[in-house]
Amino acid sequence: MTEPARFRFPVKGEVAVFRGKHYRARGAAGLWPYAELLPGPGRPAPEGLAPREAADGSVGYPVAPERLDAWDAVHWTFRWHGELFKCTAATTTTYSGNYLGSDEHFAKEHLKRRVIGYRGVFPREEVTELELHRKDLIQPLHALVRRLDEVDHFRPKTCAVHRGRTYPAADEADPSGLIALTTGDDRPEDLIADPQDPSGDRLLATPGQLDAWYRTYWTFCWERGPFDAVGTVDGRIKGVYTGGSWGFANYKNLTHEPVPGAYTRFTVTVDLDGVTDLEHRRTDLIALADTPLDLQVGERVYQFIRARQSEDEKQRLEGYDVEAWREDWGLRQNYANAVEAGDTEEAGRLLGALMVKADRWTSHPHHAVVSAGVPRP
């Protein structure tokens, strides 16, 4: 077996085999799940592959994983004086390595201290049991790609069922109470064309014409914080933080993503193996649209407003807007009083006023659920 000082198996990193030839490799940034082959100095370019320059100026040759004979992450281990090390460098005369053992006395006597652990540099003739370790990257990658395809990359969707057929649909009804369905060439005769759609692919339906209208989405937890999934990035799941803790967002270094004209959200992109409680959820939008004016409807809208305002206010130096808080609380309380008094007209007006405030955050993933069926003034 070739030693790590030579090219075929480097000290550590990734190695791919393309048409029987070994190349150093890396994941192709922005082209996931592709690999990029990195021929060494003086080696010919891989036949049939086009070069691509990376942001750091290096040149790689992207190739789909199914065209590779193998793609492995590799590293070497060895023993010195019977103790195990992970190889970090190799020259023509020495091997360097990080200590993997647990003998503190041995380490202090023979090795140099690292920030965590110990390391050493040793003459080649004193090293024994030099061993190459390989981790297959292709089969787990194929399994991940299949999983992501099966769940449509954890994207949220809204669908409507009309006469047994399912169509992509709008998250909420338009001001006249109609729901837009994207039907394409299939144009049910009992539905009307959407005048706002010049392509003619969208038709409008009333809730009563639909067998179902629902939103599906995924939720998960990361570091015990709740998130709504919004898709994947390079095979990793991306989520929007739905908790109310500014401290969590700050301490966990969540990505701050301002949405123009709407609200501020915090996101994270992590490996699927790092998340827990991954659940597929479905919200019946017709049921929400048919919900009568009751205390829970107003409370749901009010809590949505307060949660979004809390996110925004924590970004401002002046802190909370007390007057806005009092106004929102007053609308909520007056709505509750109107419901209890049986004043449907006044309750509808106050609930509509709350929704006008909630409409500041129409891009938030919870807005469609909160607003479905709620009247506007």
Coordinates of N, CA and C in Angstrom, one line a residue, residues 192-365:
I192 N -63.6 29.4 -11.9 CA -63.4 30.6 -12.7 C -61.9 31.0 -12.8
A193 N -61.6 31.6 -13.9 CA -60.2 32.1 -14.0 C -59.8 33.1 -13.1
D194 N -58.6 33.1 -12.6 CA -58.1 34.2 -11.7 C -57.7 35.4 -12.5
P195 N -58.4 36.5 -12.4 CA -58.1 37.7 -13.2 C -56.7 38.3 -13.0
Q196 N -56.1 37.9 -11.8 CA -54.7 38.4 -11.5 C -53.6 37.6 -12.1
D197 N -54.0 36.5 -12.8 CA -53.0 35.6 -13.4 C -53.0 35.6 -14.9
P198 N -52.1 36.4 -15.5 CA -52.1 36.5 -17.0 C -51.8 35.2 -17.7
S199 N -51.1 34.2 -17.0 CA -50.8 32.9 -17.7 C -52.0 32.0 -17.8
G200 N -53.0 32.3 -17.1 CA -54.2 31.4 -17.2 C -54.1 30.1 -16.5
D201 N -53.0 29.9 -15.8 CA -52.9 28.6 -15.1 C -53.6 28.5 -13.8
R202 N -54.1 29.6 -13.2 CA -54.7 29.6 -11.9 C -56.2 29.8 -12.1
L203 N -57.0 29.0 -11.3 CA -58.4 29.1 -11.2 C -58.8 29.4 -9.8
L204 N -60.0 29.9 -9.6 CA -60.5 30.3 -8.3 C -61.6 29.4 -7.8
A205 N -61.6 29.0 -6.6 CA -62.6 28.1 -6.0 C -63.1 28.7 -4.7
T206 N -64.3 28.4 -4.3 CA -64.8 28.7 -3.0 C -64.5 27.5 -2.1
P207 N -64.4 27.8 -0.8 CA -64.1 26.6 0.1 C -65.1 25.5 0.0
G208 N -66.4 25.8 -0.3 CA -67.4 24.8 -0.5 C -67.2 23.9 -1.7
Q209 N -66.5 24.4 -2.7 CA -66.2 23.6 -3.9 C -65.1 22.6 -3.7
L210 N -64.4 22.7 -2.6 CA -63.2 21.8 -2.4 C -63.5 20.7 -1.5
D211 N -62.8 19.5 -1.8 CA -62.9 18.4 -0.9 C -62.0 18.6 0.3
A212 N -60.9 19.3 0.0 CA -59.9 19.6 1.1 C -59.1 20.8 0.7
W213 N -58.6 21.5 1.7 CA -57.6 22.6 1.5 C -56.7 22.6 2.7
Y214 N -55.4 22.3 2.6 CA -54.6 22.1 3.7 C -53.1 22.5 3.4
R215 N -52.4 22.8 4.5 CA -51.0 23.1 4.4 C -50.2 22.0 5.1
T216 N -49.1 21.5 4.5 CA -48.3 20.5 5.1 C -46.9 21.2 5.3
Y217 N -46.2 20.8 6.4 CA -44.9 21.4 6.7 C -44.2 20.5 7.7
W218 N -42.9 20.7 7.9 CA -42.1 19.9 8.8 C -41.7 20.7 9.9
T219 N -41.6 20.2 11.1 CA -41.0 20.9 12.2 C -39.9 20.0 12.8
F220 N -39.0 20.6 13.5 CA -37.9 19.8 14.1 C -37.3 20.6 15.3
C221 N -36.5 20.0 16.1 CA -35.8 20.7 17.2 C -34.3 20.5 16.9
W222 N -33.6 21.6 17.2 CA -32.1 21.6 17.2 C -31.6 22.3 18.4
E223 N -30.8 21.6 19.2 CA -30.3 22.2 20.4 C -31.5 22.6 21.3
R224 N -32.5 21.7 21.3 CA -33.8 21.9 22.1 C -34.6 23.1 21.7
G225 N -34.3 23.8 20.6 CA -35.1 24.9 20.1 C -36.0 24.5 19.0
P226 N -37.2 25.0 18.9 CA -38.1 24.6 17.8 C -37.9 25.4 16.5
F227 N -38.1 24.7 15.4 CA -37.9 25.2 14.1 C -39.0 24.7 13.1
D228 N -39.4 25.5 12.2 CA -40.2 25.1 11.0 C -39.2 24.9 9.9
A229 N -39.2 23.8 9.2 CA -38.4 23.5 8.1 C -38.9 24.3 6.9
V230 N -37.9 24.9 6.1 CA -38.3 25.6 4.9 C -37.5 25.1 3.7
G231 N -36.8 23.9 3.8 CA -36.1 23.3 2.7 C -34.8 22.8 3.1
T232 N -34.0 22.5 2.1 CA -32.6 22.0 2.3 C -31.6 22.9 1.6
V233 N -30.4 22.9 2.1 CA -29.2 23.6 1.4 C -28.1 22.6 1.4
D234 N -27.6 22.2 0.2 CA -26.5 21.2 0.1 C -26.7 20.0 1.0
G235 N -27.9 19.5 1.0 CA -28.2 18.3 1.7 C -28.4 18.4 3.2
R236 N -28.4 19.7 3.7 CA -28.7 20.0 5.1 C -30.0 20.6 5.2
I237 N -30.7 20.4 6.3 CA -32.1 20.9 6.5 C -32.0 22.4 7.0
K238 N -32.8 23.2 6.5 CA -32.8 24.6 6.9 C -34.2 24.9 7.6
G239 N -34.1 25.6 8.8 CA -35.3 25.9 9.5 C -35.3 27.3 10.0
V240 N -36.6 27.8 10.2 CA -36.8 29.1 10.8 C -37.2 28.9 12.3
Y241 N -36.5 29.6 13.1 CA -36.7 29.5 14.6 C -38.1 30.0 14.9
T242 N -38.9 29.2 15.7 CA -40.2 29.6 16.0 C -40.4 29.8 17.5
G243 N -39.3 29.7 18.3 CA -39.3 30.0 19.7 C -39.3 31.5 20.0
G244 N -39.4 31.9 21.2 CA -39.5 33.3 21.5 C -38.3 33.8 22.3
S245 N -37.2 33.1 22.3 CA -36.0 33.4 23.1 C -34.9 34.1 22.3
W246 N -34.8 35.4 22.6 CA -33.7 36.1 21.9 C -32.3 35.6 22.4
G247 N -32.2 35.2 23.6 CA -31.0 34.6 24.1 C -30.6 33.4 23.4
F248 N -31.6 32.5 23.1 CA -31.3 31.3 22.3 C -30.7 31.7 20.9
A249 N -31.4 32.6 20.2 CA -31.0 33.0 18.9 C -29.6 33.5 18.9
N250 N -29.3 34.3 19.9 CA -28.0 35.0 20.0 C -26.9 34.0 20.4
Y251 N -27.2 33.2 21.4 CA -26.2 32.2 22.0 C -25.8 31.1 20.9
K252 N -26.8 30.7 20.2 CA -26.6 29.6 19.2 C -26.2 30.2 17.9
N253 N -26.0 31.5 17.8 CA -25.5 32.1 16.5 C -26.4 31.8 15.3
L254 N -27.7 31.9 15.5 CA -28.6 31.7 14.4 C -28.4 32.8 13.4
T255 N -28.7 32.5 12.1 CA -28.5 33.4 11.0 C -29.7 34.4 11.0
H256 N -29.3 35.7 11.0 CA -30.3 36.8 11.0 C -30.7 37.1 9.6
E257 N -32.0 36.8 9.2 CA -32.4 37.0 7.8 C -33.6 38.0 7.8
P258 N -33.3 39.3 7.6 CA -34.4 40.2 7.4 C -35.1 40.0 6.1
V259 N -36.5 40.0 6.2 CA -37.3 39.9 5.0 C -37.9 41.2 4.7
P260 N -37.6 41.8 3.5 CA -38.0 43.1 3.1 C -39.5 43.3 3.3
G261 N -39.8 44.4 4.0 CA -41.2 44.7 4.1 C -42.1 43.8 5.0
A262 N -41.4 42.9 5.7 CA -42.2 42.0 6.5 C -41.6 41.9 7.9
Y263 N -40.8 41.0 8.2 CA -40.4 40.7 9.6 C -38.9 40.2 9.6
T264 N -38.4 40.0 10.7 CA -37.0 39.5 10.9 C -37.1 38.0 11.3
R265 N -36.4 37.2 10.7 CA -36.4 35.8 11.1 C -35.0 35.3 11.4
F266 N -34.9 34.2 12.2 CA -33.6 33.6 12.5 C -33.7 32.2 12.0
T267 N -32.6 31.8 11.3 CA -32.6 30.5 10.7 C -31.3 29.7 11.1
V268 N -31.4 28.4 10.8 CA -30.2 27.5 11.0 C -30.2 26.5 9.9
T269 N -29.0 26.1 9.5 CA -28.9 25.0 8.5 C -28.0 24.0 9.1
V270 N -28.5 22.8 9.3 CA -27.7 21.7 10.0 C -27.9 20.4 9.3
D271 N -27.0 19.5 9.7 CA -27.2 18.1 9.2 C -28.4 17.4 9.8
L272 N -29.0 16.6 9.0 CA -30.2 15.9 9.5 C -29.9 15.1 10.7
D273 N -28.7 14.5 10.8 CA -28.3 13.8 12.0 C -28.3 14.6 13.3
G274 N -28.3 15.9 13.1 CA -28.2 16.8 14.3 C -29.5 17.3 14.8
V275 N -30.6 16.9 14.1 CA -31.9 17.4 14.6 C -32.7 16.3 15.2
T276 N -33.7 16.6 16.0 CA -34.6 15.7 16.7 C -36.0 16.1 16.5
D277 N -36.9 15.2 16.8 CA -38.4 15.5 16.8 C -38.8 15.9 15.4
L278 N -38.2 15.4 14.4 CA -38.6 15.7 13.0 C -40.0 15.2 12.7
E279 N -40.9 16.1 12.5 CA -42.3 15.6 12.3 C -43.0 16.3 11.1
H280 N -43.8 15.5 10.4 CA -44.6 16.1 9.3 C -46.0 16.5 9.8
R281 N -46.4 17.7 9.6 CA -47.6 18.2 10.1 C -48.6 18.7 9.0
R282 N -49.8 18.7 9.3 CA -50.8 19.1 8.3 C -51.9 20.0 9.1
T283 N -52.2 21.1 8.5 CA -53.2 22.0 9.0 C -54.3 22.1 8.0
D284 N -55.5 21.8 8.5 CA -56.8 21.9 7.7 C -57.2 23.4 7.6
L285 N -57.0 24.0 6.4 CA -57.3 25.4 6.3 C -58.8 25.6 6.1
I286 N -59.5 24.7 5.6 CA -61.0 24.8 5.5 C -61.6 24.9 6.9
A287 N -61.1 24.0 7.8 CA -61.6 24.0 9.1 C -61.3 25.4 9.8
L288 N -60.2 25.9 9.5 CA -59.8 27.2 10.1 C -60.7 28.3 9.5
A289 N -61.0 28.2 8.2 CA -61.8 29.2 7.5 C -63.2 29.2 8.0
D290 N -63.7 28.0 8.5 CA -65.1 27.9 9.0 C -65.2 28.1 10.5
T291 N -64.0 28.4 11.1 CA -64.1 28.6 12.6 C -64.9 29.8 12.9
P292 N -65.9 29.7 13.8 CA -66.7 30.8 14.2 C -65.9 31.8 15.1
L293 N -66.4 33.0 15.2 CA -65.7 34.0 16.0 C -65.8 33.6 17.5
D294 N -64.7 33.1 18.0 CA -64.7 32.8 19.4 C -63.4 33.3 20.1
L295 N -63.3 33.1 21.4 CA -62.1 33.6 22.1 C -60.8 33.1 21.6
Q296 N -60.8 31.8 21.1 CA -59.5 31.2 20.7 C -59.0 31.8 19.4
V297 N -59.9 32.2 18.5 CA -59.5 32.9 17.3 C -58.7 34.2 17.6
G298 N -59.3 35.0 18.4 CA -58.7 36.3 18.7 C -57.4 36.1 19.5
E299 N -57.4 35.1 20.4 CA -56.1 34.9 21.1 C -55.0 34.4 20.2
R300 N -55.4 33.6 19.2 CA -54.4 33.1 18.3 C -53.8 34.2 17.5
V301 N -54.6 35.1 17.0 CA -54.1 36.3 16.2 C -53.2 37.2 17.1
Y302 N -53.7 37.4 18.3 CA -53.0 38.3 19.3 C -51.6 37.8 19.6
Q303 N -51.6 36.5 19.9 CA -50.3 35.9 20.3 C -49.3 35.9 19.1
F304 N -49.8 35.7 17.9 CA -49.0 35.8 16.7 C -48.4 37.2 16.6
I305 N -49.2 38.3 16.8 CA -48.7 39.6 16.7 C -47.7 39.9 17.8
R306 N -47.9 39.5 19.0 CA -47.0 39.7 20.1 C -45.6 39.0 19.8
A307 N -45.7 37.8 19.3 CA -44.5 37.0 19.1 C -43.6 37.7 18.0
R308 N -44.3 38.2 17.0 CA -43.6 38.9 15.9 C -43.0 40.2 16.4
Q309 N -43.8 41.0 17.2 CA -43.3 42.2 17.7 C -42.1 42.0 18.6
S310 N -42.2 41.0 19.4 CA -41.0 40.7 20.3 C -39.8 40.5 19.5
E311 N -39.9 39.8 18.4 CA -38.7 39.5 17.6 C -38.1 40.8 17.0
D312 N -39.1 41.7 16.6 CA -38.6 43.0 16.0 C -38.1 43.9 17.1
E313 N -38.7 44.0 18.2 CA -38.4 45.0 19.3 C -37.0 44.7 19.9
K314 N -36.6 43.4 19.9 CA -35.3 43.0 20.5 C -34.2 43.5 19.6
Q315 N -34.5 43.9 18.4 CA -33.5 44.5 17.5 C -33.3 46.0 17.6
R316 N -34.3 46.6 18.3 CA -34.2 48.1 18.5 C -33.6 48.5 19.8
L317 N -32.8 49.5 19.7 CA -32.1 50.0 20.9 C -33.1 50.5 22.0
E318 N -34.3 51.1 21.5 CA -35.2 51.7 22.4 C -36.1 50.6 23.1
G319 N -36.0 49.4 22.6 CA -36.7 48.3 23.3 C -38.2 48.2 22.9
Y320 N -39.1 47.9 23.8 CA -40.4 47.6 23.6 C -41.2 48.9 23.3
D321 N -42.2 48.8 22.4 CA -43.1 49.9 22.1 C -44.3 49.7 23.1
V322 N -44.3 50.4 24.2 CA -45.4 50.2 25.2 C -46.8 50.6 24.7
E323 N -46.9 51.7 23.9 CA -48.1 52.1 23.4 C -48.7 51.1 22.4
A324 N -47.9 50.5 21.6 CA -48.3 49.5 20.6 C -48.8 48.3 21.4
W325 N -48.1 47.9 22.5 CA -48.5 46.8 23.3 C -49.9 47.0 23.9
R326 N -50.1 48.2 24.4 CA -51.4 48.5 25.1 C -52.5 48.5 24.0
E327 N -52.3 49.1 22.8 CA -53.3 49.1 21.8 C -53.7 47.7 21.4
D328 N -52.7 46.8 21.2 CA -53.0 45.4 20.8 C -53.8 44.7 21.9
W329 N -53.3 44.9 23.1 CA -54.0 44.3 24.3 C -55.4 44.8 24.4
G330 N -55.7 46.1 24.1 CA -57.0 46.6 24.2 C -57.9 46.0 23.1
L331 N -57.4 45.8 21.9 CA -58.2 45.2 20.8 C -58.5 43.8 21.2
R332 N -57.6 43.1 21.7 CA -57.8 41.7 22.2 C -58.9 41.6 23.2
Q333 N -58.8 42.5 24.2 CA -59.7 42.5 25.3 C -61.2 42.9 24.9
N334 N -61.2 43.9 24.0 CA -62.5 44.3 23.6 C -63.2 43.3 22.7
Y335 N -62.3 42.6 21.9 CA -62.9 41.5 21.1 C -63.5 40.4 22.0
A336 N -62.7 40.0 23.0 CA -63.2 39.0 24.0 C -64.5 39.4 24.6
N337 N -64.6 40.7 24.9 CA -65.9 41.2 25.5 C -67.0 41.2 24.5
A338 N -66.8 41.5 23.2 CA -67.8 41.4 22.2 C -68.3 40.0 22.0
V339 N -67.4 39.1 22.0 CA -67.7 37.6 21.8 C -68.6 37.2 22.9
E340 N -68.2 37.5 24.2 CA -69.0 37.1 25.3 C -70.4 37.7 25.3
A341 N -70.5 39.0 24.8 CA -71.8 39.7 24.7 C -72.6 39.2 23.6
G342 N -72.1 38.4 22.7 CA -72.8 37.9 21.5 C -72.9 39.0 20.4
D343 N -72.1 40.0 20.5 CA -72.1 41.1 19.4 C -71.2 40.7 18.3
T344 N -71.7 39.9 17.4 CA -70.9 39.3 16.3 C -70.3 40.4 15.4
E345 N -71.1 41.4 15.1 CA -70.6 42.5 14.2 C -69.4 43.2 14.8
E346 N -69.5 43.6 16.1 CA -68.4 44.3 16.7 C -67.2 43.3 16.9
A347 N -67.4 42.0 17.2 CA -66.3 41.1 17.3 C -65.6 40.9 16.0
G348 N -66.4 40.9 14.9 CA -65.8 40.8 13.6 C -64.9 42.0 13.2
R349 N -65.4 43.2 13.6 CA -64.7 44.4 13.3 C -63.3 44.4 14.1
L350 N -63.4 44.1 15.4 CA -62.2 44.1 16.2 C -61.2 43.0 15.8
L351 N -61.7 41.8 15.4 CA -60.8 40.8 14.9 C -60.1 41.2 13.6
G352 N -60.9 41.9 12.7 CA -60.3 42.4 11.5 C -59.2 43.4 11.8
A353 N -59.4 44.3 12.8 CA -58.4 45.2 13.1 C -57.1 44.6 13.6
L354 N -57.3 43.5 14.4 CA -56.1 42.7 14.8 C -55.4 42.1 13.6
M355 N -56.2 41.6 12.6 CA -55.5 41.0 11.4 C -54.8 42.0 10.6
V356 N -55.3 43.3 10.6 CA -54.5 44.3 9.9 C -53.1 44.5 10.5
K357 N -53.1 44.4 11.8 CA -51.8 44.4 12.4 C -50.9 43.2 12.1
A358 N -51.6 42.0 12.1 CA -50.9 40.8 11.8 C -50.4 40.7 10.4
D359 N -51.0 41.5 9.5 CA -50.6 41.5 8.0 C -49.3 42.1 7.8
R360 N -48.7 42.7 8.8 CA -47.4 43.3 8.6 C -46.4 42.1 8.4
W361 N -46.7 40.9 8.8 CA -45.8 39.8 8.7 C -46.4 38.7 7.8
T362 N -46.9 39.1 6.6 CA -47.6 38.2 5.7 C -46.6 37.1 5.2
S363 N -45.3 37.4 5.2 CA -44.3 36.4 4.7 C -44.0 35.3 5.8
H364 N -44.4 35.5 7.0 CA -44.1 34.6 8.1 C -44.8 33.3 7.8
P365 N -44.1 32.1 8.0 CA -44.8 30.8 7.7 C -46.0 30.5 8.5

